[in-house]
CSV table of C-alpha atoms in Angstrom, one decimal:
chain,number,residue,atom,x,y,z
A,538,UNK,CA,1.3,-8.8,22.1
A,539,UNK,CA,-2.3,-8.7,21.0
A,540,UNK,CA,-4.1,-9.3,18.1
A,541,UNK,CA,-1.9,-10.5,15.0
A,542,UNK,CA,-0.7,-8.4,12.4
A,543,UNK,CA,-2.6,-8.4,9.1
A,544,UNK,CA,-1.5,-6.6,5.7
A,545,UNK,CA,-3.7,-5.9,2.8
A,546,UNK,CA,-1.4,-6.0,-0.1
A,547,UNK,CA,-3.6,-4.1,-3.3
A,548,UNK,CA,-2.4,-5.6,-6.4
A,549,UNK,CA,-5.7,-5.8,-8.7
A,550,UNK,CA,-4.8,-3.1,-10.9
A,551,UNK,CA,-4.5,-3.6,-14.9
A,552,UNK,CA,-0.7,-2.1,-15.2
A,553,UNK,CA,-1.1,-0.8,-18.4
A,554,UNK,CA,1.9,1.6,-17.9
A,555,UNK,CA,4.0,-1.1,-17.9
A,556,UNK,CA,3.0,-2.9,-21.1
A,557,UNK,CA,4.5,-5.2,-22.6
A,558,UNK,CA,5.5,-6.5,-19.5
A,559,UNK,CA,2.2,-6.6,-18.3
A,560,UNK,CA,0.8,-8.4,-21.4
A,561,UNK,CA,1.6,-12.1,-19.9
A,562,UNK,CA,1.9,-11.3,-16.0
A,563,UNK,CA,0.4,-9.0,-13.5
A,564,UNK,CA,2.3,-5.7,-12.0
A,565,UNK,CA,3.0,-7.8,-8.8
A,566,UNK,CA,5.5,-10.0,-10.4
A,567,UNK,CA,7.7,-8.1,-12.6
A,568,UNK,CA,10.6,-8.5,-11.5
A,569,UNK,CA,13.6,-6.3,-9.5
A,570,UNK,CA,16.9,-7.0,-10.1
A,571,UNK,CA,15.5,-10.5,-11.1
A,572,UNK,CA,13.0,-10.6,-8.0
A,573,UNK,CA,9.3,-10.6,-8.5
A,574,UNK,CA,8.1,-7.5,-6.3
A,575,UNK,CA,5.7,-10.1,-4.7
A,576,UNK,CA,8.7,-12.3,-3.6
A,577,UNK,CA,9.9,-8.7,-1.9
A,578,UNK,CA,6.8,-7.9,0.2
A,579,UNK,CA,6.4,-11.4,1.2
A,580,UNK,CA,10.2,-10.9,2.6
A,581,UNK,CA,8.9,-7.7,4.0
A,582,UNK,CA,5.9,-8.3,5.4
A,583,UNK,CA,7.8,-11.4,7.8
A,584,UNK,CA,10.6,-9.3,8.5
A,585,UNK,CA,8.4,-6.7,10.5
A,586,UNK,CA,6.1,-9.7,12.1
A,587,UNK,CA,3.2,-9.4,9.7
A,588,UNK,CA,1.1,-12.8,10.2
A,589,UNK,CA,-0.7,-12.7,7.5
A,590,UNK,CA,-1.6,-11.1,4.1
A,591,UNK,CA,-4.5,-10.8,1.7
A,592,UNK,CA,-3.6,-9.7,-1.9
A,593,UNK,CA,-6.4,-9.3,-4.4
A,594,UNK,CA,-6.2,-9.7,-7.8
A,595,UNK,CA,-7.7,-9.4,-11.5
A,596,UNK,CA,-5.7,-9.6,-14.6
A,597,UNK,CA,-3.2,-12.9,-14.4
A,598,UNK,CA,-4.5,-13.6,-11.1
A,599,UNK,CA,-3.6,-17.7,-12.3
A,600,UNK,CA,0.2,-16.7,-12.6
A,601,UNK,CA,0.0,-15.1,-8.5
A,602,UNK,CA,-1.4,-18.4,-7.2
A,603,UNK,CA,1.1,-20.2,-9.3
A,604,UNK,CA,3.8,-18.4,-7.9
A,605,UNK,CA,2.1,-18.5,-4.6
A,606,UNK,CA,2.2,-22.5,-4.6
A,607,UNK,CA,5.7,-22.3,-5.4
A,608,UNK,CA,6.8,-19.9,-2.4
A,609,UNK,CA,4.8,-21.7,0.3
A,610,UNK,CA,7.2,-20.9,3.4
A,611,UNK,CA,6.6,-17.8,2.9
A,612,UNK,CA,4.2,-15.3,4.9
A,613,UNK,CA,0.8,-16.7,4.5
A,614,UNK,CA,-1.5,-15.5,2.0
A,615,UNK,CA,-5.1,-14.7,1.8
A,616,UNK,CA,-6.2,-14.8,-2.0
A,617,UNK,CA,-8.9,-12.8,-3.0
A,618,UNK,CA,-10.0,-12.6,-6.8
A,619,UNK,CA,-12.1,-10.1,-8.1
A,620,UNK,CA,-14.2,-9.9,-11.2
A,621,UNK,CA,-15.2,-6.3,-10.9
A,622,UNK,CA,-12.6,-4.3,-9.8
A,623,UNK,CA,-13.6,-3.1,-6.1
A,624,UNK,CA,-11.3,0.2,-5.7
A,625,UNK,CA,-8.4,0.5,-3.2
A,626,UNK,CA,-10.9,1.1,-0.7
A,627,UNK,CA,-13.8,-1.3,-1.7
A,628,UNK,CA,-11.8,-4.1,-1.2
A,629,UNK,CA,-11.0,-2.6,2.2
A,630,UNK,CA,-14.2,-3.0,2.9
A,631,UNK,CA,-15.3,-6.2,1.2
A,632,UNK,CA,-12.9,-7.7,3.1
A,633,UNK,CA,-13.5,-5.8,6.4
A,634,UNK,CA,-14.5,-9.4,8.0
A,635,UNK,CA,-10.6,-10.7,7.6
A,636,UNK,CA,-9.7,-8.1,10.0
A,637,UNK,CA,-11.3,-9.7,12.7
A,638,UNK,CA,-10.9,-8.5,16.4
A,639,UNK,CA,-8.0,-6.6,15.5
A,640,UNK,CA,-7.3,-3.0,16.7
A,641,UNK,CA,-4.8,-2.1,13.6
A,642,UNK,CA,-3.7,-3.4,10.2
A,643,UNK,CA,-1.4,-2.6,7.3
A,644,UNK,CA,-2.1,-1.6,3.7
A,645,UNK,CA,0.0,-1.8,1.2
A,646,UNK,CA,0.1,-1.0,-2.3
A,647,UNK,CA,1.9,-3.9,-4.2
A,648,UNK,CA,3.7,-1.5,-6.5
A,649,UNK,CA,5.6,0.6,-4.2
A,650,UNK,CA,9.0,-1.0,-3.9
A,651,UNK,CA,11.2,0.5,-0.5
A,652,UNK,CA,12.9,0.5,2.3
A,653,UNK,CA,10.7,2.4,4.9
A,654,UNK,CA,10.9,1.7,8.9
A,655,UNK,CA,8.0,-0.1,9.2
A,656,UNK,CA,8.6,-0.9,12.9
A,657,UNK,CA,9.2,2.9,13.5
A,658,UNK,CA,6.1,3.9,11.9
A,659,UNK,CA,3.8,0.8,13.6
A,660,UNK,CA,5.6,2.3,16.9
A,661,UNK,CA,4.0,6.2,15.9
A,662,UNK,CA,0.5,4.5,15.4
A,663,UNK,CA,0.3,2.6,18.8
A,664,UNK,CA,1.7,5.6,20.5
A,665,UNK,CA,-0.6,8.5,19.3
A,666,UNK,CA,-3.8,5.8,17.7
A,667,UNK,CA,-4.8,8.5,15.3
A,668,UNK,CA,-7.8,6.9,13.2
A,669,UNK,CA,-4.5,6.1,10.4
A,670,UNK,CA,-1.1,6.7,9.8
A,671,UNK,CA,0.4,7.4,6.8
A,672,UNK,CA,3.4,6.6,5.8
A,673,UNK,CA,4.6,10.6,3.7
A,674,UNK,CA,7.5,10.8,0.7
A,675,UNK,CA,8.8,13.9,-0.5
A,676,UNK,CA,8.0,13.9,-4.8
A,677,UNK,CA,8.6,15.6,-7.8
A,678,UNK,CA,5.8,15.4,-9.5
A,679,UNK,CA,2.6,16.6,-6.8
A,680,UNK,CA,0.0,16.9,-8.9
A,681,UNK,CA,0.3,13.1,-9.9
A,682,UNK,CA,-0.1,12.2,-6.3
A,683,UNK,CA,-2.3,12.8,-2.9
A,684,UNK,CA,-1.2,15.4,-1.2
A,685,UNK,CA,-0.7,16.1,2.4
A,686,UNK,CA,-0.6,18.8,4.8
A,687,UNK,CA,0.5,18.7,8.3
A,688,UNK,CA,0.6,20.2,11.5
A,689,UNK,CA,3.6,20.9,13.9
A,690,UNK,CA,2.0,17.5,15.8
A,691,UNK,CA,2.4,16.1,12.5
A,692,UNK,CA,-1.6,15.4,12.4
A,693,UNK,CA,-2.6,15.6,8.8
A,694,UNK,CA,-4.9,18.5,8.8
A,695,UNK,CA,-5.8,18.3,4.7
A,696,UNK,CA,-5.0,15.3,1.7
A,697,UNK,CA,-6.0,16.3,-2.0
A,698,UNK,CA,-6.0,13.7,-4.3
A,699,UNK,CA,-3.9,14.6,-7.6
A,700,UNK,CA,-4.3,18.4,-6.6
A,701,UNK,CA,-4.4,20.9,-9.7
A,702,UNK,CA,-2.6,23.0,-7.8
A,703,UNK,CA,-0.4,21.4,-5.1
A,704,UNK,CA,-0.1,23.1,-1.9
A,705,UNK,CA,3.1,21.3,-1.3
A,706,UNK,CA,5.0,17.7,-2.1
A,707,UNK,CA,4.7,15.8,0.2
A,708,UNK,CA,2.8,12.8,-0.7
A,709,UNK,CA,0.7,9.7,0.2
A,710,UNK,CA,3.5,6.7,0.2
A,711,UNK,CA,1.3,3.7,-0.6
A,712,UNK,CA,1.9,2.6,2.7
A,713,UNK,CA,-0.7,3.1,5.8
A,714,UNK,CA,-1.9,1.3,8.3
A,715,UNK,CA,-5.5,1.3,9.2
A,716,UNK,CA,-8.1,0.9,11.8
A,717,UNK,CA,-11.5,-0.1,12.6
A,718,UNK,CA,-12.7,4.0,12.6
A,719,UNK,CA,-10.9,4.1,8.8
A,720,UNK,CA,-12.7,1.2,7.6
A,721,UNK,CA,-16.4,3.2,8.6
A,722,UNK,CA,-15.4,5.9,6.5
A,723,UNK,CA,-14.9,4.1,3.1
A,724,UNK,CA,-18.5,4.9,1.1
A,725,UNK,CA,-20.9,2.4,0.2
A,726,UNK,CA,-20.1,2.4,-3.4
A,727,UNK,CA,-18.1,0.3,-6.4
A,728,UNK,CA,-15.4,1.4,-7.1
A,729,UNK,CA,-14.0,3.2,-3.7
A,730,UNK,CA,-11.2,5.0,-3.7
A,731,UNK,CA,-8.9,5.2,-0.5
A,732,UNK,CA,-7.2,8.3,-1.7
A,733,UNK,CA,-10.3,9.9,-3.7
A,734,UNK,CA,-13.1,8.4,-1.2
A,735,UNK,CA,-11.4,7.9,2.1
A,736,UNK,CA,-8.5,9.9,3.1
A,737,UNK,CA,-10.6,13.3,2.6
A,738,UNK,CA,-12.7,12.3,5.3
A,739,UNK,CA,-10.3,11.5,8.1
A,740,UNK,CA,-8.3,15.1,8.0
A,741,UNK,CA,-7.4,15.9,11.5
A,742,UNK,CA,-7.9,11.9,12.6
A,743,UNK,CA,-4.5,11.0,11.2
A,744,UNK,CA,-0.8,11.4,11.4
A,745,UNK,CA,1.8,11.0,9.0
A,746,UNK,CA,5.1,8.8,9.0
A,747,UNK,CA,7.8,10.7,6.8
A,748,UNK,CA,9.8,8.0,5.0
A,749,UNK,CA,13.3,9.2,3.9
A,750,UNK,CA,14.5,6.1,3.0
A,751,UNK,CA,14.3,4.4,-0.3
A,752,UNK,CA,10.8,4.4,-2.0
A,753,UNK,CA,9.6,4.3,-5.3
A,754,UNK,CA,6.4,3.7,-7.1
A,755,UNK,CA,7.0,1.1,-10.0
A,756,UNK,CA,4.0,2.0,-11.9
A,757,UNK,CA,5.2,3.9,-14.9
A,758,UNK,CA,8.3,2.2,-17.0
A,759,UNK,CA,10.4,5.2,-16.3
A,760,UNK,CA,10.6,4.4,-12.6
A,761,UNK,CA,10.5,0.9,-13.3
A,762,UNK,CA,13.7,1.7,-15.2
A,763,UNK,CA,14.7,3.7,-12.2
A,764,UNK,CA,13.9,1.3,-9.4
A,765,UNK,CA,15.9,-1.7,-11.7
A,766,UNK,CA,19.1,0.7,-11.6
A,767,UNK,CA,18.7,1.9,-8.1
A,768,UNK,CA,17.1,-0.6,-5.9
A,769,UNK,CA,19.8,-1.5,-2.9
A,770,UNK,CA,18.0,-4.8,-1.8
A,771,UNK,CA,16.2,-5.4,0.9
A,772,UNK,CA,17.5,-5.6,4.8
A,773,UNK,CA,18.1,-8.7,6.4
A,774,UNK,CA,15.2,-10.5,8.1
């Protein structure tokens, strides 16, 4: 089966769209339907055979380990705490060593709450082993977002960070996995940027996974609101 599978789960942001909530724990562990978002990666990430994860953290990072020691059969977890806040990418590559041997990993950003076939997009990286594969949602709102273009192939051939003037809307889930060629590509500098720094780079190197299943980003309170009022659970492991 190879190497085991590995997740990054990027949860070190401030989440001051979300205040109060915010105030007294981190975006990570509001809660969904009266489930910490954490508690619903975790579920995730064993459901499709992920081995282990490394989260990284800033603001409350005290209330994640608490939380952490009190879910211990759950995936493991790889804690890593940073003072200076690294960048999507930058902690990517601080952590580059974690990867190991391993041909392929997942990244996720912790505040993206879905559904998405995960197996059915791991089965689209191993089959064409484009560079990275990102998982694609259709928006509302493009110029909040990275945007991508695609081929017929389905080979993303152009990604603008929050475009001023969006070529289309399909965007940059939150969801990708990675591989050794991605990880070269992310800049030597504090704070890196997967979208802003990274993704640019790799145009014509990687595909894109459409998701049309449930996926929303919890970031702002009025899809916070949303996702509490829409949320249908998550499959059974």
């Amino acid at each position: 089966m190879g190497d085991p599978l590995k997740a990054f789960l990027l949860a070190a942001g401030h989440g001051t769209r979300l205040r109060p909530i915010t105030d007294t724990i981190p975006k990570c562990l509001v809660p969904i339907q009266g489930v910490p978002i954490l508690a619903l990666w975790l579920q995730c990430c064993k459901r499709v055979g992920i081995n282990e994860v490394l989260i990284n953290l800033h603001a409350h990072a005290g209330r994640v380990r608490e939380f952490l020691l009190q879910n211990a059969d759950s995936t493991p977890v790889h804690i890593v705490e940073e003072k200076e806040l690294l960048g999507s990418a930058g902690t990517l590559r601080a952590n580059r060593d974690w990867i190991g041997s391993a041909d392929l990993f997942w990244v996720f950003y912790a505040d993206v709450l879905n559904c998405a076939d995960l197996e059915g997009m791991l089965r689209l990286h191993r089959d064409r082993r484009p560079a990275a594969t990102l998982g694609i949602y259709q928006v509302t709102d493009p110029s909040r977002c990275g945007i991508v273009t695609t081929n017929q192939e389905g080979v993303i051939e152009q990604f603008v960070e929050k475009p001023m003037k969006p070529t289309g809307n399909w965007a940059f889930s939150g969801l990708m996995i990675g591989t050794r060629e991605m990880l070269e590509a992310i800049p030597e500098r504090i704070p890196a940027d997967i979208g802003f720094h990274v993704l640019p780079r790799l145009t014509g190197r990687m595909v894109a996974f459409p998701i049309h299943d449930f996926l929303i980003d919890i970031g702002t309170m009025e899809n916070y609101q949303r996702a509490q009022a829409t949320w249908p659970g998550c499959p059974e492991a």
